[in-house]
CSV table of N, CA and C in Angstrom, one decimal:
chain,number,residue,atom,x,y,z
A,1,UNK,N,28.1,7.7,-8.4
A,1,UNK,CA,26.9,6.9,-8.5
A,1,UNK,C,25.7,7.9,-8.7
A,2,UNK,N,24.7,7.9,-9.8
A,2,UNK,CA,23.7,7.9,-9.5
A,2,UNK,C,22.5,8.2,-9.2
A,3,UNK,N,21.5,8.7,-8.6
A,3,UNK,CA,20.5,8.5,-8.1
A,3,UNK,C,19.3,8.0,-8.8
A,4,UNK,N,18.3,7.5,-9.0
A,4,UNK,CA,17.0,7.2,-9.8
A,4,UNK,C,16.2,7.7,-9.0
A,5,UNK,N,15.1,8.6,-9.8
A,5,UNK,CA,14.0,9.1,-9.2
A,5,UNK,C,13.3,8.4,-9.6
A,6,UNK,N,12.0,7.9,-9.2
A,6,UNK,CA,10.8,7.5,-9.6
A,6,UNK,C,9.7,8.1,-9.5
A,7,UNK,N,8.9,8.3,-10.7
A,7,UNK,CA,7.6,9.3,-10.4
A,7,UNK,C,6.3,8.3,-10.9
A,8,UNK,N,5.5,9.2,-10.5
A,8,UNK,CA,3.9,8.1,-10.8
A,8,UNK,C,2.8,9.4,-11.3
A,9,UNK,N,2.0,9.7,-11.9
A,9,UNK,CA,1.4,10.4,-12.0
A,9,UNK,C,0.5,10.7,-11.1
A,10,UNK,N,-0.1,11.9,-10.0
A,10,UNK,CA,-0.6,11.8,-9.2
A,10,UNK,C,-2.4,12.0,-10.0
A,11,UNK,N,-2.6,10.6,-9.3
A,11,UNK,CA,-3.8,10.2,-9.1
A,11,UNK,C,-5.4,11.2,-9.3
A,12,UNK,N,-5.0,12.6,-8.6
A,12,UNK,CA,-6.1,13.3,-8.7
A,12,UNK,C,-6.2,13.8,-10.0
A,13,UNK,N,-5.2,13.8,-10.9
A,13,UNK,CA,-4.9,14.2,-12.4
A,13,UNK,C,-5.5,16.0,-12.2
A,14,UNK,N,-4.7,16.4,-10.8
A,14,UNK,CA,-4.3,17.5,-10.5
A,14,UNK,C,-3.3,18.5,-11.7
A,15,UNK,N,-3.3,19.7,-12.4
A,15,UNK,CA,-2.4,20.0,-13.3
A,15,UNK,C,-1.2,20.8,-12.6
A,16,UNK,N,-0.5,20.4,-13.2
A,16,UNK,CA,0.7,21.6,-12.3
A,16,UNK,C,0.9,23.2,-13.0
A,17,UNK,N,0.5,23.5,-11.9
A,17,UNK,CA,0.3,25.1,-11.9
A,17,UNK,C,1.3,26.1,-13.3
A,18,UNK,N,2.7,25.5,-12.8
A,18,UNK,CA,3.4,26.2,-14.2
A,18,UNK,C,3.1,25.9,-15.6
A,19,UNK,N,3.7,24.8,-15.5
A,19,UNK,CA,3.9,24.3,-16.6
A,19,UNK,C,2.2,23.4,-17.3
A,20,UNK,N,1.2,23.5,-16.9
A,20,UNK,CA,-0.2,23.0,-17.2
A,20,UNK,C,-0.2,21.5,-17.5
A,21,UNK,N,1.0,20.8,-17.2
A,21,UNK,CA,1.0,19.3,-17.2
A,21,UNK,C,0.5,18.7,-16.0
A,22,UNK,N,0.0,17.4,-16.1
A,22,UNK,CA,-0.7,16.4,-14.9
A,22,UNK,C,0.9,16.3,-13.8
A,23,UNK,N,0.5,16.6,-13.0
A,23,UNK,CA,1.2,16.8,-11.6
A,23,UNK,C,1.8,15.4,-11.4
A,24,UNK,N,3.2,15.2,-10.6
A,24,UNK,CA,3.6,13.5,-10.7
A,24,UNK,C,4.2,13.7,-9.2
A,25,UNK,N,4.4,12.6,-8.3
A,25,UNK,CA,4.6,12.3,-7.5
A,25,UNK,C,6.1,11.8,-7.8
A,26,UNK,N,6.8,12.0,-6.3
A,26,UNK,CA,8.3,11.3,-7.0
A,26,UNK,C,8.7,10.3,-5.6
A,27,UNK,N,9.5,9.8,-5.8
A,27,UNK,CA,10.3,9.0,-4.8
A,27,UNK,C,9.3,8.2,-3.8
A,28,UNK,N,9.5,8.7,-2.9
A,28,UNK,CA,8.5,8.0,-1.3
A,28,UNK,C,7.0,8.4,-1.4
A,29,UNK,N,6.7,9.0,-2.0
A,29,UNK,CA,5.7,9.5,-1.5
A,29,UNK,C,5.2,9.2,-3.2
A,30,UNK,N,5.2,8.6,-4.2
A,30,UNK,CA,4.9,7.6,-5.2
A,30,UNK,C,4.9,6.5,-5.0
A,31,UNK,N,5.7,6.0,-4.4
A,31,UNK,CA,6.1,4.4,-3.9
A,31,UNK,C,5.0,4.1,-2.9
A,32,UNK,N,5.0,5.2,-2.2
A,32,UNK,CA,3.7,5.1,-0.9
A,32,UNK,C,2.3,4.8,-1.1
A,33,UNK,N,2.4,5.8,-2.4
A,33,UNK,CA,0.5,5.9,-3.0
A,33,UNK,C,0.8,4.5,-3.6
A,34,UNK,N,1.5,3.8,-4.1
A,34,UNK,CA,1.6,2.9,-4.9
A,34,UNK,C,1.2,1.7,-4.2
A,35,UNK,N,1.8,1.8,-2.9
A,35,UNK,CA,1.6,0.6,-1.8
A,35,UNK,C,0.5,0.4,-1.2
A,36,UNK,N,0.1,1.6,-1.1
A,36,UNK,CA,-1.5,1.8,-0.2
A,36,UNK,C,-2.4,1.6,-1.3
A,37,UNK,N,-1.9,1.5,-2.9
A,37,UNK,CA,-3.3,1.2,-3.5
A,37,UNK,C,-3.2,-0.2,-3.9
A,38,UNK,N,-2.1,-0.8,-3.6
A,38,UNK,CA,-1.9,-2.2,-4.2
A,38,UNK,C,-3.0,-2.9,-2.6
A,39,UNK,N,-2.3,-2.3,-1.7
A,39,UNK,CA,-2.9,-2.8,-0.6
A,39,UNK,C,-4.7,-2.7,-0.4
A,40,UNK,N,-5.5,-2.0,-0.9
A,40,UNK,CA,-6.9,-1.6,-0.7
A,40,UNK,C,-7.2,-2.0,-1.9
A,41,UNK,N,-6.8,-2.0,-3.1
A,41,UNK,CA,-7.4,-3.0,-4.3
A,41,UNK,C,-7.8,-4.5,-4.2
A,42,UNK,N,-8.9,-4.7,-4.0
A,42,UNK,CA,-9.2,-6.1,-4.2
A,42,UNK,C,-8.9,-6.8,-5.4
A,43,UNK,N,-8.3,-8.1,-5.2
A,43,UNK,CA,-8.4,-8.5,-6.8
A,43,UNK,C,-9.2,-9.0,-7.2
A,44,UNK,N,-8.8,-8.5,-8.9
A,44,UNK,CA,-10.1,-8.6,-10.0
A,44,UNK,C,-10.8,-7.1,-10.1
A,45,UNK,N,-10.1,-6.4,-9.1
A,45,UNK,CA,-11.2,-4.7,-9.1
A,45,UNK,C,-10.5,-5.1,-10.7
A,46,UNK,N,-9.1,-4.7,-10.6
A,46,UNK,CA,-8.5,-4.3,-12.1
A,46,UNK,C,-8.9,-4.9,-13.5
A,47,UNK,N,-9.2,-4.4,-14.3
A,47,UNK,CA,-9.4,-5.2,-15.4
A,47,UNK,C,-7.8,-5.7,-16.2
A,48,UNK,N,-8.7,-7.0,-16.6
A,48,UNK,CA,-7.2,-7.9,-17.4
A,48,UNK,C,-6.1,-8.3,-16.4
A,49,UNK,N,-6.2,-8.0,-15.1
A,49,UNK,CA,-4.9,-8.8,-13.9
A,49,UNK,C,-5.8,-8.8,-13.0
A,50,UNK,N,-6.7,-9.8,-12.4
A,50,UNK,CA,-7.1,-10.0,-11.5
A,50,UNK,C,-6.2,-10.8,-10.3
A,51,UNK,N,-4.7,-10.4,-10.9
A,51,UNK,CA,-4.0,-11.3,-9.9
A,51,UNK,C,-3.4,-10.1,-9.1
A,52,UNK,N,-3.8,-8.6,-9.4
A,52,UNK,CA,-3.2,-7.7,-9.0
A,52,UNK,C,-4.1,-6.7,-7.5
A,53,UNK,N,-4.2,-6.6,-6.5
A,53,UNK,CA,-4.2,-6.8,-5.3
A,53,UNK,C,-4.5,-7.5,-4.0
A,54,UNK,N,-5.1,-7.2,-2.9
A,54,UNK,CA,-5.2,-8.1,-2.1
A,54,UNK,C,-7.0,-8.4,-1.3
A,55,UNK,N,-7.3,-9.2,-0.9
A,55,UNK,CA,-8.1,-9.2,-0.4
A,55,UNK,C,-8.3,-8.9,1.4
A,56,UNK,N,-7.8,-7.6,1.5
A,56,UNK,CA,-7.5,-7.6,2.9
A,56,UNK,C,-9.0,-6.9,3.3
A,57,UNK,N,-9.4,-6.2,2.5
A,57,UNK,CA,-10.8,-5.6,2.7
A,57,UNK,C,-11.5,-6.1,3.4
A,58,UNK,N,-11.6,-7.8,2.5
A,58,UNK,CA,-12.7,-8.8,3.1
A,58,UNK,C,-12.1,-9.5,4.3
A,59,UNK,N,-11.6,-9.0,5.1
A,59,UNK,CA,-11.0,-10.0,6.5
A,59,UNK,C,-11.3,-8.3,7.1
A,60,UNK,N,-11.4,-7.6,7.0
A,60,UNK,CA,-11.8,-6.4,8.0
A,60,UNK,C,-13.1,-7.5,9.3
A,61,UNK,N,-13.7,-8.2,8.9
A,61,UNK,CA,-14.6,-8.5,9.5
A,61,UNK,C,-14.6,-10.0,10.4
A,62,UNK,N,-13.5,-10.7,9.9
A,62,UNK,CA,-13.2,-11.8,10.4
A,62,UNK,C,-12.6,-12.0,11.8
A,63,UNK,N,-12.4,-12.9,12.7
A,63,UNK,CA,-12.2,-13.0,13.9
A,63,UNK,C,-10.6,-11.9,14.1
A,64,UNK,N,-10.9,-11.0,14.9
A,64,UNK,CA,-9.0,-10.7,15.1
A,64,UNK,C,-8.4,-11.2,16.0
A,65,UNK,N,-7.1,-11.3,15.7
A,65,UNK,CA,-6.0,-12.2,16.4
A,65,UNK,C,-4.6,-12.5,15.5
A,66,UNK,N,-4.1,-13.4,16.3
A,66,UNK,CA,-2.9,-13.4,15.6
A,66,UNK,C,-2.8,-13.8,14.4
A,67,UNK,N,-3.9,-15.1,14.4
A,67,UNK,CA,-3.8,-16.0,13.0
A,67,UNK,C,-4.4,-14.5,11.9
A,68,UNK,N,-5.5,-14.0,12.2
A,68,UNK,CA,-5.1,-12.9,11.1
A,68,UNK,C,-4.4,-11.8,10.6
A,69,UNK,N,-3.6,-11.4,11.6
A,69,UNK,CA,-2.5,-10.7,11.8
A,69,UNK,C,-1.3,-11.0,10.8
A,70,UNK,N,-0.9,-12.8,10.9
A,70,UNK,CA,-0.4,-13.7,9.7
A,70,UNK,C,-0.6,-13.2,8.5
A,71,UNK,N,-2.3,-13.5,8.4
A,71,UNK,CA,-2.5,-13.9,7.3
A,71,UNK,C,-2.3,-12.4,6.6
A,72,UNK,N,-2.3,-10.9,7.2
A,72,UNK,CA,-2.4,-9.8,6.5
A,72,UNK,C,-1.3,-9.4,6.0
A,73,UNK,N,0.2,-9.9,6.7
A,73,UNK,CA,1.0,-9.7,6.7
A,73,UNK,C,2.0,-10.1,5.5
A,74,UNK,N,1.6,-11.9,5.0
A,74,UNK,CA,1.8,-12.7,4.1
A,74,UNK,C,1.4,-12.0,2.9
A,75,UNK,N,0.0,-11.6,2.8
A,75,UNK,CA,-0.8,-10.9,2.2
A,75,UNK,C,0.2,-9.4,1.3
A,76,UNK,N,0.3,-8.5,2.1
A,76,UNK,CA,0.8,-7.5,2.2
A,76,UNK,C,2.2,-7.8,2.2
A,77,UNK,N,3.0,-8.5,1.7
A,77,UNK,CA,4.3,-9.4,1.8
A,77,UNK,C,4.7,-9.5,0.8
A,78,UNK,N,3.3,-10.4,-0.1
A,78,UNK,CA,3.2,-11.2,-1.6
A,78,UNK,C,3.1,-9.9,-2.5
A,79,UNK,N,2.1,-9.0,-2.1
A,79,UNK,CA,1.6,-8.1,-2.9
A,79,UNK,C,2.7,-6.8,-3.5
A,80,UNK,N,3.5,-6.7,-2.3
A,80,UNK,CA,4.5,-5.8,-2.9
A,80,UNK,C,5.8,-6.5,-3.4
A,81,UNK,N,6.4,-7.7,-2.9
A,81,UNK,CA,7.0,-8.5,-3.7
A,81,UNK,C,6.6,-8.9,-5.0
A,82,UNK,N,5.6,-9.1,-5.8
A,82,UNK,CA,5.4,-9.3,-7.2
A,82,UNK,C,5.1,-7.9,-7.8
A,83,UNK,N,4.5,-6.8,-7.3
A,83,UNK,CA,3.7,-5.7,-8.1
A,83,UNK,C,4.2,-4.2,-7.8
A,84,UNK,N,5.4,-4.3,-6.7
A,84,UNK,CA,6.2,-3.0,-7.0
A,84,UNK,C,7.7,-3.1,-6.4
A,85,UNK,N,8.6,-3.6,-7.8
A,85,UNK,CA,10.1,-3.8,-7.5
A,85,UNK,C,10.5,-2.9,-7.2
A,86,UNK,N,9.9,-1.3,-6.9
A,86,UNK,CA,11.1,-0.1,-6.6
A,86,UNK,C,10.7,0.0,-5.1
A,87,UNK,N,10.5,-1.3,-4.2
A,87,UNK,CA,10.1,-1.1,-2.9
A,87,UNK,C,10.9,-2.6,-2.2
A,88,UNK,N,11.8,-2.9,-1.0
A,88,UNK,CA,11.9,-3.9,0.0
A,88,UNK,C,11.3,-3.4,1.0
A,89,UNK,N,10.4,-4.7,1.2
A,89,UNK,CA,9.7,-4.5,2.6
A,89,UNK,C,10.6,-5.0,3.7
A,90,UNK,N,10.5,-4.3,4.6
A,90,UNK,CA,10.8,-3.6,6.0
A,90,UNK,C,10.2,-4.8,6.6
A,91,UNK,N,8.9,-4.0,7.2
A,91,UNK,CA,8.6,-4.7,8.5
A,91,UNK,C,6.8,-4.3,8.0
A,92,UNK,N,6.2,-5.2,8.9
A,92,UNK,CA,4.7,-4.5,8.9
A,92,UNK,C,3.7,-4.8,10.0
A,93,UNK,N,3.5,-3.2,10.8
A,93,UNK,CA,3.1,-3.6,12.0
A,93,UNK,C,1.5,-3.3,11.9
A,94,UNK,N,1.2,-4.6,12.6
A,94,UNK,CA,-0.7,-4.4,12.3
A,94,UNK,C,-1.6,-4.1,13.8
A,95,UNK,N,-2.2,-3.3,14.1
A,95,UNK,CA,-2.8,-3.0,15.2
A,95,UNK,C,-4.0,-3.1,15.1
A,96,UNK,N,-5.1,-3.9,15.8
A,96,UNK,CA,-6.7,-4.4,15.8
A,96,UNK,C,-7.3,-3.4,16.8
A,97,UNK,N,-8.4,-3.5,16.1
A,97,UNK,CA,-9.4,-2.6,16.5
A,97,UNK,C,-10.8,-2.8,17.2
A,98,UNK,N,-11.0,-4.0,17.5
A,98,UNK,CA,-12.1,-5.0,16.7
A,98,UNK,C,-13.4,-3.5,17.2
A,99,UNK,N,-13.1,-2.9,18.4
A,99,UNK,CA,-14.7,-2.0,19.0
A,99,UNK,C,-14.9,-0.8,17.9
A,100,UNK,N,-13.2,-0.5,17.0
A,100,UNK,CA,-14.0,0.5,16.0
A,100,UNK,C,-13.8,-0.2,15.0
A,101,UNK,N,-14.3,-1.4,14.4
A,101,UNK,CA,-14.6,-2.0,13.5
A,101,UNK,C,-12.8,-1.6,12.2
A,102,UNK,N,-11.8,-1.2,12.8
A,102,UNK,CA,-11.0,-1.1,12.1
A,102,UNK,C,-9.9,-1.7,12.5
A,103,UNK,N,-9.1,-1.9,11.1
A,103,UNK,CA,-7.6,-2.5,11.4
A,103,UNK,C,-6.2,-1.5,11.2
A,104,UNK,N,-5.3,-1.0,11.9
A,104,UNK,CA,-4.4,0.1,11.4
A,104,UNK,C,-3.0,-0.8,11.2
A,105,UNK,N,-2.8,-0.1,9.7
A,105,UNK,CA,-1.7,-1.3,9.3
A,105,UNK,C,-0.4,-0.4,9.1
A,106,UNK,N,1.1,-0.4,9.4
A,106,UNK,CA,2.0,0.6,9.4
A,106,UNK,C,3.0,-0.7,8.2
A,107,UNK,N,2.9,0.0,7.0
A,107,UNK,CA,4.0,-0.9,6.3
A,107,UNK,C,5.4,0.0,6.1
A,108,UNK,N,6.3,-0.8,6.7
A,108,UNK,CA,8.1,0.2,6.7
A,108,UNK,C,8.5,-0.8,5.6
A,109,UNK,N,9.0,0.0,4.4
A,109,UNK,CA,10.0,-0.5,2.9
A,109,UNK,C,11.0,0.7,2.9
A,110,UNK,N,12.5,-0.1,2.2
A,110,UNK,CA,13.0,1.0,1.9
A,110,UNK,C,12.9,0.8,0.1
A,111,UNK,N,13.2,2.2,-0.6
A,111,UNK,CA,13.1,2.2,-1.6
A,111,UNK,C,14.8,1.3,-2.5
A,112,UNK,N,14.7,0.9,-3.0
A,112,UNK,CA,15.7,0.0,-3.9
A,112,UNK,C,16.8,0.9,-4.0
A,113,UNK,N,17.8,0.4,-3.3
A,113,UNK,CA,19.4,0.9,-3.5
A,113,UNK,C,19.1,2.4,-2.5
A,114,UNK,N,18.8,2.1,-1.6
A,114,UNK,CA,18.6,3.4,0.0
A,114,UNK,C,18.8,2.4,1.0
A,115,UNK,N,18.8,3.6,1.8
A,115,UNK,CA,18.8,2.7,3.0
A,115,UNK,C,17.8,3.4,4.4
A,116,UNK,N,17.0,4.6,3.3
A,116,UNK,CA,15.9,5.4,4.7
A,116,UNK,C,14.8,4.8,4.7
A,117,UNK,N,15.1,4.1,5.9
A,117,UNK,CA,13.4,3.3,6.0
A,117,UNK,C,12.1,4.5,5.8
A,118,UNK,N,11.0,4.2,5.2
A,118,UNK,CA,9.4,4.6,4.9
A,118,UNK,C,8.7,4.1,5.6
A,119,UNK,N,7.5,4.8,5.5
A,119,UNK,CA,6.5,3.9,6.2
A,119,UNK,C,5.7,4.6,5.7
A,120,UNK,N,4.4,4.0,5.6
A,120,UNK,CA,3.1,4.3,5.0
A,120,UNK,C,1.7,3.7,5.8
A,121,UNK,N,1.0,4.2,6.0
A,121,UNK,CA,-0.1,3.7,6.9
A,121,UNK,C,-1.3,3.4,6.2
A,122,UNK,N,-1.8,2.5,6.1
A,122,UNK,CA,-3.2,1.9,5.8
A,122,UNK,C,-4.0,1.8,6.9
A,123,UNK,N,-5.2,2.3,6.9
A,123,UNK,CA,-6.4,1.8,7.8
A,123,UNK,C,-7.5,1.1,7.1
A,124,UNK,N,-7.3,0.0,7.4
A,124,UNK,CA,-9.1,-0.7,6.8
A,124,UNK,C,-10.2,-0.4,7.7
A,125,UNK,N,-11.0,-0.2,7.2
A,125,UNK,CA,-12.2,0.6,8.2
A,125,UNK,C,-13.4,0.4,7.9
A,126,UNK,N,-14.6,0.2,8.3
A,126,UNK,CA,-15.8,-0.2,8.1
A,126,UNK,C,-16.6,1.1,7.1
A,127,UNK,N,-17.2,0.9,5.8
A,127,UNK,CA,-17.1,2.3,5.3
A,127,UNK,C,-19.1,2.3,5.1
A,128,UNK,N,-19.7,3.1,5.0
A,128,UNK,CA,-20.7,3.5,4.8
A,128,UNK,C,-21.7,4.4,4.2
């Protein structure tokens, strides 16, 4: 059998030292940056798919509790089910903040045809 690597171009369009090509990210830790940006993109940031992130930004500020806890989860559920097939989500644990104005979100996926659970952490946070 196999293995498939997956790479993404890393983001800081950092070059790689040897070979003077843009640096790429592989496996978990592409899949990761991938999750954490689908997750902090609002949609519509993107041009031409406004159907492509979430609005979890704008609930940083809304009442905390369980019903939003739901709703981040569903959220963060939808978003990597339609917008990154090289990911099954796991689990996703959300911890409230409300006195530091932040939310800490732990999303566990494993990557397609594995079986080592990931995890990736998001913080929404009040920014300034």
């Amino acid at each position: 059998m196999t293995t498939r690597t997956f790479t993404d171009f890393d983001a800081a369009f950092i070059s790689n030292p040897i070979t003077g090509d843009i640096a790429v990210k592989t496996d978990a830790r592409a899949i990761s940056f991938a999750i954490k940006n689908l997750v902090l993109t609002l949609n519509g940031e993107r041009p031409f798919n406004s159907s492509i992130g979430t609005p979890v930004k704008k609930l940083l500020f809304e009442l905390h509790g369980d019903q939003l806890n739901i709703m981040l989860k569903k959220m963060i559920a939808d978003v990597i089910k339609n917008f990154e097939p090289r990911a099954l989500l796991v689990n996703t644990d959300i911890k409230d903040s409300p006195d530091n104005n932040a939310i800490y979100i732990t999303i566990i996926y494993k990557i397609v045809n594995t079986e080592q659970p990931i995890s990736v952490n998001v913080v929404l946070e009040r920014t300034r």
